[in-house]
Coordinates of C-alpha atoms in Angstrom, one line a residue:
M1324 CA 71.1 -80.2 139.1
T1325 CA 68.9 -77.3 140.1
G1326 CA 70.6 -74.9 137.7
F1327 CA 74.0 -74.1 136.2
K1328 CA 76.6 -71.4 135.8
L1329 CA 79.0 -70.8 132.9
Q1330 CA 82.1 -68.7 133.6
T1331 CA 84.2 -70.0 130.7
F1332 CA 83.2 -70.7 127.1
S1333 CA 84.7 -73.0 124.4
G1334 CA 84.2 -73.9 120.8
K1335 CA 82.2 -76.8 119.4
A1336 CA 83.0 -80.5 119.2
P1337 CA 80.3 -82.1 117.0
R1338 CA 81.8 -85.5 117.4
I1339 CA 80.8 -85.6 121.1
S1340 CA 77.2 -86.1 122.1
A1341 CA 75.6 -82.8 123.1
R1342 CA 74.8 -84.2 126.6
L1343 CA 78.4 -85.5 127.1
L1344 CA 80.2 -82.3 126.2
P1345 CA 82.4 -80.6 128.8
E1346 CA 80.3 -77.9 130.6
D1347 CA 81.8 -74.9 128.7
M1348 CA 81.8 -76.5 125.2
A1349 CA 79.2 -75.6 122.6
Q1350 CA 76.8 -77.4 120.2
E1351 CA 77.0 -74.3 118.0
A1352 CA 79.6 -71.6 117.9
I1353 CA 79.3 -69.1 115.0
N1354 CA 81.6 -66.0 114.8
T1355 CA 82.6 -66.6 118.4
R1356 CA 86.1 -65.8 119.7
L1357 CA 86.9 -67.8 122.8
D1358 CA 90.6 -67.7 123.4
S1359 CA 90.2 -65.4 126.5
G1360 CA 87.8 -67.9 128.1
R1361 CA 84.9 -65.6 127.9
L1362 CA 82.4 -65.3 125.1
D1363 CA 83.7 -62.7 122.6
P1364 CA 82.7 -61.9 119.1
W1365 CA 85.2 -62.1 116.3
A1366 CA 86.0 -58.8 114.7
G1367 CA 84.6 -58.5 111.3
N1368 CA 86.4 -57.8 108.1
S1369 CA 87.4 -54.3 107.2
S1370 CA 87.5 -52.9 103.7
A1371 CA 91.1 -52.8 102.3
S1372 CA 92.3 -50.0 100.1
I1373 CA 93.8 -52.3 97.6
T1374 CA 93.6 -51.8 93.8
P1375 CA 94.9 -54.7 91.7
V1376 CA 97.6 -53.5 89.4
G1377 CA 97.1 -53.0 85.7
S1378 CA 94.7 -55.4 84.0
Y1379 CA 94.6 -57.9 86.9
S1380 CA 91.3 -57.8 88.7
V1381 CA 89.3 -59.1 91.7
S1382 CA 85.8 -60.4 91.4
A1383 CA 83.5 -63.0 93.0
A1384 CA 85.3 -65.6 90.9
T1385 CA 88.8 -64.7 92.1
K1386 CA 90.8 -67.7 93.2
T1387 CA 94.2 -66.2 93.7
L1388 CA 95.3 -63.0 95.5
F1389 CA 99.0 -62.0 95.7
K1390 CA 100.8 -58.9 97.0
Y1391 CA 103.6 -58.0 94.6
S1392 CA 104.3 -54.7 96.3
D1393 CA 102.4 -52.1 98.4
S1394 CA 101.0 -50.6 95.2
A1395 CA 100.7 -53.8 93.1
W1396 CA 98.4 -56.6 93.8
I1397 CA 97.5 -59.5 91.5
G1398 CA 94.1 -61.1 91.4
S1399 CA 93.2 -64.0 89.1
N1400 CA 90.2 -66.3 88.5
D1401 CA 92.7 -69.1 88.0
D1402 CA 94.3 -71.2 90.8
L1403 CA 97.8 -69.9 90.6
D1404 CA 101.0 -70.6 92.5
I1405 CA 103.2 -67.5 92.7
V1406 CA 106.7 -67.4 94.2
R1407 CA 109.3 -64.6 94.3
S1408 CA 112.7 -64.9 92.6
P1409 CA 115.2 -67.0 94.6
I1410 CA 118.0 -64.8 93.2
A1411 CA 119.3 -62.3 95.7
E1412 CA 118.7 -58.7 94.9
D1413 CA 117.1 -59.6 91.6
Q1414 CA 117.2 -56.3 89.6
H1415 CA 114.1 -57.4 87.7
E1416 CA 112.2 -58.3 90.8
R1417 CA 110.8 -61.4 89.0
I1418 CA 108.0 -63.6 90.2
Y1419 CA 107.2 -67.1 88.9
L1420 CA 103.7 -68.4 88.3
S1421 CA 102.2 -71.8 87.6
G1422 CA 98.6 -72.8 87.3
M1423 CA 95.9 -73.7 84.8
G1424 CA 94.0 -71.2 82.9
G1425 CA 93.3 -71.3 79.2
A1426 CA 96.3 -70.2 77.1
T1427 CA 98.2 -69.2 80.2
G1428 CA 98.4 -72.7 81.6
Y1429 CA 102.1 -73.0 81.2
P1430 CA 104.6 -71.9 83.9
R1431 CA 105.6 -68.3 83.4
M1432 CA 107.4 -65.3 84.8
T1433 CA 107.0 -61.5 84.9
T1434 CA 109.0 -58.6 86.2
S1435 CA 108.5 -55.2 87.9
A1436 CA 108.4 -53.5 84.6
L1437 CA 105.7 -55.9 83.2
V1438 CA 103.5 -56.9 86.0
G1439 CA 101.1 -54.0 85.6
N1440 CA 100.5 -54.9 82.0
N1441 CA 99.6 -58.5 82.7
T1442 CA 102.6 -59.4 80.5
Y1443 CA 104.4 -62.7 81.1
Y1444 CA 106.8 -65.0 79.3
K1445 CA 107.2 -68.8 79.3
L1446 CA 109.4 -69.7 82.2
G1447 CA 111.7 -72.0 80.3
I1448 CA 114.1 -71.2 77.5
P1449 CA 113.3 -73.3 74.4
A1450 CA 115.7 -75.9 73.2
P1451 CA 117.2 -75.0 69.8
A1452 CA 116.8 -77.2 66.7
N1453 CA 120.1 -78.6 65.4
L1454 CA 122.4 -76.3 63.5
S1455 CA 121.5 -76.2 59.8
S1456 CA 125.1 -76.6 58.7
V1457 CA 128.7 -76.4 59.9
S1458 CA 131.1 -75.8 57.0
L1459 CA 134.8 -74.9 56.4
V1460 CA 135.8 -71.7 54.7
G1461 CA 138.7 -71.8 52.3
T1462 CA 141.4 -74.4 51.6
T1463 CA 144.4 -75.0 53.8
S1464 CA 148.1 -74.8 53.2
K1465 CA 148.8 -76.5 56.5
A1466 CA 147.9 -80.1 55.5
D1467 CA 151.5 -81.2 55.4
E1468 CA 152.6 -79.3 58.6
E1469 CA 149.9 -80.0 61.2
T1470 CA 147.2 -82.3 62.3
P1471 CA 143.7 -80.8 62.1
I1472 CA 141.6 -80.4 65.2
S1473 CA 138.1 -81.8 65.2
R1474 CA 135.4 -79.4 66.3
A1475 CA 131.7 -79.8 67.1
Y1476 CA 129.4 -76.8 67.5
A1477 CA 126.3 -76.1 69.5
F1478 CA 124.3 -73.0 70.5
T1479 CA 121.8 -71.9 73.1
Y1480 CA 119.2 -69.2 73.3
V1481 CA 119.6 -66.4 76.0
S1482 CA 116.7 -64.2 77.2
Y1483 CA 116.7 -60.5 77.9
Y1484 CA 117.2 -61.4 81.6
G1485 CA 120.3 -63.5 81.0
E1486 CA 118.5 -66.9 81.3
E1487 CA 120.3 -69.5 79.2
G1488 CA 118.6 -72.6 77.8
E1489 CA 119.8 -76.0 76.9
P1490 CA 122.1 -76.5 73.9
S1491 CA 121.3 -77.7 70.4
G1492 CA 122.4 -81.3 69.6
A1493 CA 125.8 -81.8 68.0
L1494 CA 125.4 -84.1 65.1
T1495 CA 128.2 -86.4 64.0
S1496 CA 127.7 -85.3 60.4
Q1497 CA 128.5 -81.7 61.6
I1498 CA 131.9 -82.4 63.1
V1499 CA 134.6 -80.6 61.0
D1500 CA 138.4 -81.0 61.0
V1501 CA 139.9 -77.6 61.1
Y1502 CA 143.5 -76.4 60.3
S1503 CA 144.8 -73.2 61.8
D1504 CA 144.5 -71.2 58.6
Q1505 CA 140.8 -72.1 58.2
T1506 CA 137.6 -70.6 59.6
V1507 CA 134.2 -72.2 60.1
T1508 CA 130.8 -70.9 59.2
V1509 CA 127.9 -72.0 61.4
T1510 CA 124.3 -71.6 59.9
F1511 CA 121.4 -71.5 62.4
P1512 CA 117.9 -72.9 62.1
S1513 CA 114.8 -70.7 62.3
N1514 CA 114.1 -69.2 65.7
P1515 CA 111.3 -70.8 67.8
S1516 CA 107.9 -69.2 67.9
G1517 CA 106.0 -68.8 71.2
N1518 CA 105.8 -66.4 74.1
H1519 CA 109.5 -66.2 74.8
N1520 CA 111.6 -63.1 75.5
L1521 CA 114.8 -64.1 73.7
L1522 CA 117.6 -61.7 73.1
K1523 CA 120.5 -63.6 71.5
K1524 CA 122.2 -66.8 70.5
R1525 CA 125.2 -68.1 72.3
V1526 CA 127.7 -70.2 70.3
Y1527 CA 129.9 -72.9 71.8
R1528 CA 132.4 -75.3 70.3
T1529 CA 134.6 -78.1 71.5
D1530 CA 138.1 -77.4 72.7
P1531 CA 141.0 -79.9 72.0
N1532 CA 139.8 -81.9 75.1
G1533 CA 136.3 -82.2 73.8
T1534 CA 134.7 -79.7 76.2
F1535 CA 132.2 -77.2 74.8
R1536 CA 133.4 -73.7 75.5
F1537 CA 132.0 -70.2 74.8
V1538 CA 132.8 -68.7 71.4
A1539 CA 130.5 -65.7 70.9
D1540 CA 127.1 -64.1 71.5
I1541 CA 125.3 -63.1 68.4
A1542 CA 122.1 -61.2 67.7
L1543 CA 118.9 -63.3 67.6
A1544 CA 118.2 -62.4 64.0
T1545 CA 121.6 -63.4 62.7
G1546 CA 121.4 -66.4 60.4
S1547 CA 125.1 -67.5 60.3
F1548 CA 128.3 -66.9 62.1
N1549 CA 132.0 -67.0 60.9
D1550 CA 134.1 -68.5 63.7
T1551 CA 137.6 -67.0 63.8
V1552 CA 138.3 -67.4 67.5
T1553 CA 141.4 -69.3 68.4
D1554 CA 141.5 -72.1 71.0
A1555 CA 143.5 -69.9 73.3
N1556 CA 140.6 -67.3 73.4
L1557 CA 137.8 -69.7 74.1
G1558 CA 135.6 -68.8 77.1
E1559 CA 134.0 -70.8 79.9
A1560 CA 132.6 -74.3 79.6
I1561 CA 128.9 -74.4 78.7
P1562 CA 126.9 -74.3 82.0
S1563 CA 123.5 -75.3 80.7
G1564 CA 124.3 -78.7 79.2
S1565 CA 121.6 -80.4 81.3
W1566 CA 119.2 -77.5 81.7
T1567 CA 115.7 -78.1 80.3
A1568 CA 112.6 -76.0 80.3
P1569 CA 109.9 -77.1 82.9
P1570 CA 107.0 -79.1 81.5
D1571 CA 104.5 -76.8 79.8
E1572 CA 102.2 -78.9 77.7
V1573 CA 99.7 -81.8 78.2
T1574 CA 101.3 -85.1 77.1
A1575 CA 99.6 -87.4 74.6
D1576 CA 98.5 -89.8 77.3
H1577 CA 97.2 -86.9 79.4
K1578 CA 99.0 -88.3 82.5
D1579 CA 101.2 -85.2 82.8
G1580 CA 100.8 -81.6 82.0
P1581 CA 102.2 -78.1 82.7
L1582 CA 104.3 -77.6 85.8
L1583 CA 102.1 -76.9 88.8
G1584 CA 102.4 -76.2 92.5
L1585 CA 105.5 -74.0 92.5
V1586 CA 107.2 -73.6 95.9
S1587 CA 110.5 -72.0 96.9
M1588 CA 113.0 -74.1 98.6
P1589 CA 116.1 -73.2 100.8
N1590 CA 119.4 -72.8 98.9
G1591 CA 117.8 -70.9 96.0
F1592 CA 115.8 -73.4 94.0
L1593 CA 112.2 -74.0 93.1
A1594 CA 110.1 -77.2 93.1
G1595 CA 107.0 -78.0 91.2
F1596 CA 105.1 -81.1 89.9
S1597 CA 103.6 -82.5 86.8
G1598 CA 101.4 -85.6 87.1
Q1599 CA 103.4 -88.0 89.2
T1600 CA 106.7 -86.2 88.7
V1601 CA 108.3 -83.8 91.2
C1602 CA 110.7 -81.4 89.4
F1603 CA 113.5 -79.2 90.9
S1604 CA 115.2 -76.2 89.3
E1605 CA 118.9 -75.6 89.1
A1606 CA 120.0 -73.5 92.1
F1607 CA 119.6 -69.8 91.4
Q1608 CA 118.4 -70.7 87.8
P1609 CA 114.6 -70.9 88.3
H1610 CA 114.0 -71.2 84.5
A1611 CA 116.0 -74.5 84.3
F1612 CA 114.6 -77.9 85.5
P1613 CA 117.1 -80.6 84.5
D1614 CA 115.6 -84.0 83.8
A1615 CA 118.2 -85.6 86.1
Y1616 CA 116.6 -83.7 89.1
K1617 CA 113.1 -85.2 88.6
L1618 CA 111.7 -87.8 91.0
T1619 CA 108.6 -90.0 90.3
I1620 CA 105.9 -90.6 92.9
K1621 CA 103.5 -93.6 92.9
S1622 CA 100.4 -91.5 92.7
D1623 CA 99.4 -88.2 91.1
V1624 CA 100.7 -85.3 93.1
V1625 CA 98.2 -82.8 94.5
A1626 CA 100.4 -80.3 96.3
L1627 CA 103.9 -79.6 97.7
A1628 CA 104.7 -78.0 101.0
P1629 CA 108.2 -77.3 102.4
L1630 CA 108.9 -78.7 105.9
N1631 CA 112.0 -78.1 108.1
T1632 CA 113.4 -81.5 107.1
G1633 CA 112.5 -81.5 103.4
L1634 CA 109.7 -81.2 100.9
L1635 CA 106.3 -82.8 101.8
V1636 CA 104.7 -84.3 98.7
L1637 CA 100.9 -84.7 99.0
T1638 CA 99.2 -87.1 96.6
K1639 CA 95.9 -88.7 95.9
E1640 CA 97.2 -91.7 97.9
K1641 CA 100.2 -92.0 100.2
P1642 CA 102.3 -88.8 100.9
A1643 CA 106.1 -88.8 100.5
L1644 CA 109.0 -86.7 101.9
I1645 CA 111.9 -85.6 99.7
Q1646 CA 115.1 -84.5 101.5
G1647 CA 118.4 -82.9 100.4
L1648 CA 120.2 -79.6 100.3
D1649 CA 121.1 -79.6 96.7
P1650 CA 118.6 -80.2 93.8
S1651 CA 121.0 -82.6 92.2
S1652 CA 121.0 -85.0 95.1
M1653 CA 117.5 -85.2 96.5
S1654 CA 116.2 -88.5 97.9
M1655 CA 112.6 -89.6 98.5
I1656 CA 110.9 -91.8 101.1
E1657 CA 107.2 -92.8 101.1
I1658 CA 105.4 -91.9 104.4
D1659 CA 103.6 -94.8 105.9
S1660 CA 100.2 -93.0 106.0
T1661 CA 96.9 -93.2 104.1
L1662 CA 96.1 -89.5 104.7
S1663 CA 95.8 -88.4 101.1
C1664 CA 95.3 -84.7 100.2
V1665 CA 91.9 -83.8 98.6
S1666 CA 92.4 -80.1 98.1
K1667 CA 95.5 -78.4 96.9
R1668 CA 94.2 -75.0 98.1
S1669 CA 93.7 -76.4 101.6
V1670 CA 97.4 -76.7 102.1
V1671 CA 98.7 -74.1 104.6
D1672 CA 102.2 -73.5 106.0
M1673 CA 101.5 -73.0 109.8
G1674 CA 105.1 -72.3 110.6
E1675 CA 106.5 -75.4 112.3
F1676 CA 104.1 -77.7 110.5
V1677 CA 101.8 -77.9 107.5
M1678 CA 98.0 -78.5 107.5
Y1679 CA 95.8 -79.9 104.7
A1680 CA 92.4 -81.4 104.1
S1681 CA 92.2 -85.2 103.9
P1682 CA 89.1 -87.4 103.6
D1683 CA 89.3 -88.1 107.3
G1684 CA 89.9 -84.5 108.6
L1685 CA 92.3 -81.7 108.8
V1686 CA 95.8 -83.2 108.9
A1687 CA 98.8 -81.7 110.8
A1688 CA 102.0 -82.8 109.0
R1689 CA 105.1 -82.4 111.2
D1690 CA 108.7 -83.5 110.7
N1691 CA 108.0 -86.5 112.9
G1692 CA 104.8 -87.6 111.3
L1693 CA 101.2 -86.9 110.3
S1694 CA 98.0 -86.9 112.4
V1695 CA 94.4 -85.9 112.0
A1696 CA 94.2 -82.7 114.0
T1697 CA 90.4 -82.5 114.0
E1698 CA 89.8 -86.1 115.1
S1699 CA 88.7 -85.2 118.6
V1700 CA 86.1 -82.6 117.4
L1701 CA 84.7 -83.9 114.1
S1702 CA 83.9 -87.5 112.9
R1703 CA 84.8 -88.5 109.4
D1704 CA 81.1 -88.1 108.3
Q1705 CA 80.8 -84.7 109.9
W1706 CA 84.1 -83.6 108.2
Q1707 CA 82.7 -84.9 104.9
E1708 CA 79.7 -82.6 105.3
L1709 CA 82.1 -79.7 104.8
S1710 CA 83.0 -81.0 101.3
P1711 CA 86.8 -81.2 102.1
S1712 CA 87.7 -81.1 98.4
S1713 CA 86.3 -77.6 98.3
I1714 CA 88.3 -76.3 101.2
K1715 CA 90.8 -73.4 100.8
G1716 CA 92.9 -72.6 103.9
F1717 CA 94.8 -69.7 105.4
H1718 CA 97.0 -69.1 108.4
W1719 CA 96.2 -66.3 110.9
E1720 CA 97.9 -65.9 114.3
G1721 CA 98.3 -69.6 114.8
Y1722 CA 94.8 -70.5 113.6
Y1723 CA 93.8 -72.4 110.5
L1724 CA 91.0 -70.6 108.6
G1725 CA 89.1 -72.8 106.2
F1726 CA 86.4 -71.9 103.7
Y1727 CA 84.2 -74.6 102.2
S1728 CA 81.3 -74.8 99.8
N1729 CA 78.9 -77.8 99.9
N1730 CA 75.4 -78.4 98.5
S1731 CA 73.7 -76.2 101.1
E1732 CA 76.1 -73.4 102.0
S1733 CA 79.3 -71.6 101.5
K1734 CA 80.9 -70.6 104.8
G1735 CA 84.1 -70.7 106.8
F1736 CA 85.5 -72.1 110.0
I1737 CA 88.4 -71.5 112.4
F1738 CA 90.4 -74.3 113.9
D1739 CA 93.0 -74.0 116.7
P1740 CA 95.5 -76.8 116.2
R1741 CA 97.1 -75.8 119.6
G1742 CA 94.0 -77.1 121.4
G1743 CA 92.7 -73.8 122.7
K1744 CA 89.1 -72.9 123.4
N1745 CA 88.6 -71.9 119.8
S1746 CA 88.9 -75.6 119.0
F1747 CA 86.3 -75.3 116.2
V1748 CA 84.2 -72.3 115.4
K1749 CA 82.2 -71.5 112.3
L1750 CA 82.3 -68.2 110.4
D1751 CA 79.2 -67.0 108.6
F1752 CA 81.0 -65.7 105.5
Y1753 CA 82.9 -67.2 102.6
A1754 CA 86.2 -66.2 101.0
T1755 CA 87.3 -67.3 97.5
A1756 CA 90.9 -66.3 97.8
G1757 CA 93.4 -64.7 100.2
H1758 CA 97.0 -63.6 100.9
N1759 CA 99.1 -63.6 104.0
D1760 CA 101.1 -60.4 104.2
L1761 CA 103.8 -61.6 106.5
E1762 CA 105.6 -58.3 106.4
N1763 CA 102.7 -56.5 108.0
D1764 CA 101.2 -59.5 109.8
E1765 CA 97.8 -59.2 108.0
L1766 CA 95.5 -61.6 106.3
Y1767 CA 93.7 -60.3 103.2
L1768 CA 90.7 -62.2 101.9
V1769 CA 88.4 -61.9 98.8
V1770 CA 84.9 -61.8 100.1
G1771 CA 81.9 -61.1 97.8
G1772 CA 84.3 -59.9 95.1
S1773 CA 86.1 -57.4 97.3
V1774 CA 89.4 -57.5 99.1
V1775 CA 89.0 -57.2 102.9
K1776 CA 91.3 -57.3 105.9
F1777 CA 90.4 -60.2 108.2
A1778 CA 89.4 -59.3 111.8
G1779 CA 90.1 -55.6 111.1
G1780 CA 86.6 -54.3 111.5
S1781 CA 83.7 -54.0 113.9
N1782 CA 82.3 -56.9 115.9
L1783 CA 80.4 -59.7 114.1
S1784 CA 77.1 -61.0 115.4
Y1785 CA 77.6 -64.4 117.0
T1786 CA 75.6 -67.4 118.1
W1787 CA 76.7 -69.7 120.9
K1788 CA 74.6 -72.6 122.0
S1789 CA 75.5 -74.6 125.1
K1790 CA 75.7 -78.3 125.7
K1791 CA 72.6 -80.2 126.9
F1792 CA 72.5 -79.9 130.7
Y1793 CA 70.7 -82.8 132.4
A1794 CA 68.8 -82.7 135.7
Q1795 CA 68.2 -85.9 137.6
R1796 CA 64.7 -84.7 138.5
P1797 CA 62.5 -82.6 136.4
I1798 CA 62.8 -78.9 137.3
N1799 CA 61.5 -75.5 136.2
P1800 CA 64.3 -72.9 136.1
G1801 CA 62.9 -69.6 137.4
V1802 CA 65.6 -67.0 137.0
A1803 CA 68.6 -66.2 134.8
K1804 CA 71.4 -63.7 134.7
L1805 CA 73.8 -62.6 131.9
E1806 CA 76.9 -60.6 132.9
C1807 CA 78.3 -58.7 129.9
L1808 CA 81.0 -56.1 129.5
S1809 CA 78.4 -54.0 127.7
Y1810 CA 74.8 -54.2 126.9
S1811 CA 74.8 -52.1 123.8
P1812 CA 73.7 -53.6 121.5
A1813 CA 71.7 -55.8 123.8
P1814 CA 72.4 -59.5 123.5
T1815 CA 69.6 -62.1 123.3
F1816 CA 69.2 -65.0 125.7
K1817 CA 67.2 -68.2 124.8
I1818 CA 66.5 -71.2 126.9
Y1819 CA 65.4 -74.6 125.5
A1820 CA 63.8 -77.4 127.6
D1821 CA 63.7 -80.9 126.3
G1822 CA 64.4 -79.5 122.9
N1823 CA 61.7 -76.9 122.8
L1824 CA 62.3 -73.1 122.9
K1825 CA 60.7 -71.8 126.2
H1826 CA 61.8 -68.2 126.4
T1827 CA 63.6 -65.4 124.5
Q1828 CA 65.0 -62.4 126.5
T1829 CA 66.6 -59.2 125.3
V1830 CA 69.1 -58.5 128.1
T1831 CA 69.8 -54.9 128.9
S1832 CA 71.6 -55.2 132.3
S1833 CA 73.2 -57.6 134.7
D1834 CA 70.0 -57.8 136.8
L1835 CA 68.2 -61.1 137.2
F1836 CA 65.3 -61.8 134.9
R1837 CA 62.4 -64.1 135.3
L1838 CA 61.9 -67.3 133.3
P1839 CA 58.4 -68.7 132.5
G1840 CA 56.8 -71.3 134.7
G1841 CA 54.2 -73.9 134.0
Y1842 CA 56.4 -76.8 132.9
K1843 CA 59.2 -79.1 134.2
A1844 CA 61.9 -80.8 132.1
N1845 CA 65.2 -82.7 132.5
E1846 CA 67.2 -81.4 129.7
F1847 CA 68.2 -77.7 129.1
E1848 CA 70.2 -75.7 126.6
I1849 CA 70.9 -72.0 126.4
Q1850 CA 71.7 -69.9 123.4
I1851 CA 73.2 -66.5 123.4
E1852 CA 73.1 -64.2 120.3
G1853 CA 74.8 -60.8 120.1
S1854 CA 78.0 -58.9 119.5
V1855 CA 79.1 -58.0 123.0
S1856 CA 81.5 -59.9 125.4
V1857 CA 79.9 -62.2 128.0
N1858 CA 81.6 -63.1 131.2
E1859 CA 79.0 -65.3 132.9
V1860 CA 75.6 -66.9 132.5
C1861 CA 73.5 -68.3 135.4
V1862 CA 70.3 -70.3 135.2
Y1863 CA 68.7 -71.6 138.4
E1864 CA 65.4 -72.5 140.0
S1865 CA 65.4 -69.5 142.4
A1866 CA 67.2 -66.2 142.9
G1867 CA 68.7 -67.4 146.1
E1868 CA 70.6 -70.1 144.3
I1869 CA 72.3 -67.7 141.9
G1870 CA 73.4 -65.5 144.8
G1871 CA 74.9 -68.4 146.6
S1872 CA 76.2 -70.4 143.7

């Protein structure tokens, strides 16, 4: 080697020795965009004219950002999962939230009318206590003429939004034998306390075949009800016999807790998890999570992520895949992989696959299996330096954007799972939260307590450092050239010889510039700093070599 020329530029691969890197790969690449092949800066973040709605706020501690509508954004210091209603044309435009945070740790919902007031209600409808009494009214004159019909009663609570809960229990001691000339009085227990939005009670009784059927709706405050409805006028069978509220409290053994990790599934139902249990809602009834629909995993669940073929369950140990079209008939298989998930917030839907942080690297989970996507660019130890349990990830134009915080820095990185030249590039800023606005194809981030639009601003200042070029004989490079699209602002060129900085040059044109003499070395590196696009870099012993190279 008497010199070298770079006409393409790629990202970094710390796993490979700096001397063995391909010629266009970097030891360091910060804020560099390389998908065109040349050295470009990433566009910086632009300020976003977003005002969080009502009492929601955005600060340096914000962990969740969600766009409810163009004029209503939600910011929270809690790690929340927020999904839209699976009900078509939901007149209340409901959203459903899960996540820890003081008194609001339970799963909950809010509507278009309430979201600006930071008002929410518990997601599930409470189970009623047993009826206080069921008693006959009056004596019968039909005892010698007919056989009485045995009746059992139950009731449910119904919310202002028409959400119905599970029924009260029907006690054997409350079964009554009724003649046609008698009525029945049902006395209700006290209504439950708590953050519920209940509107009424719904009364059911058994028909002659033993099926609970609708009798009447009564006001929530009503303490008793006289049933005069004939069997012929009974309504539909009770639909909510198996519906239960989602888990919303920490259990005595602390193994489970409130429902977390809400995701929306095809066919109109939600999925979440609590401890080692994956829970599914009734289709188009996102407040109801029947016990029969729950599946138990061997290890604590960290996150859920829908795939084309089912629901990926990421745990502290082996992942699993749950498949099925109906929440009542889901089946689970354990995936033969040790790639556990170490950060719930690292999980990102990339379109055809899902990516998440494992102890070994960034994992790509596809329908046909899991693989460590960063294996060729980062060793396990190098990945661990990024503190993978701290990573929060986002999707942007096919790239995975990750932000990490370790003992020495809080920064970001860009990884291209498609294997492009942006294989791995660092970002010199840190985001605490973000939201993908798929409708407008924009990524919004919370940086320094403010909402910004990713890659929507002016060029960032970058640093790109080459591999270690090795000369078989010691040489003294004499000239260099930097061909840029623009020289305003002027980029900086640096050359290192055998690890020592030998020259720094502010480059203002495509003309050759002289490099210092007085030394010879075998190993050379160059570093370019700036915010302009670079097409070519040449470093040779003499000007004639550059002209003929």
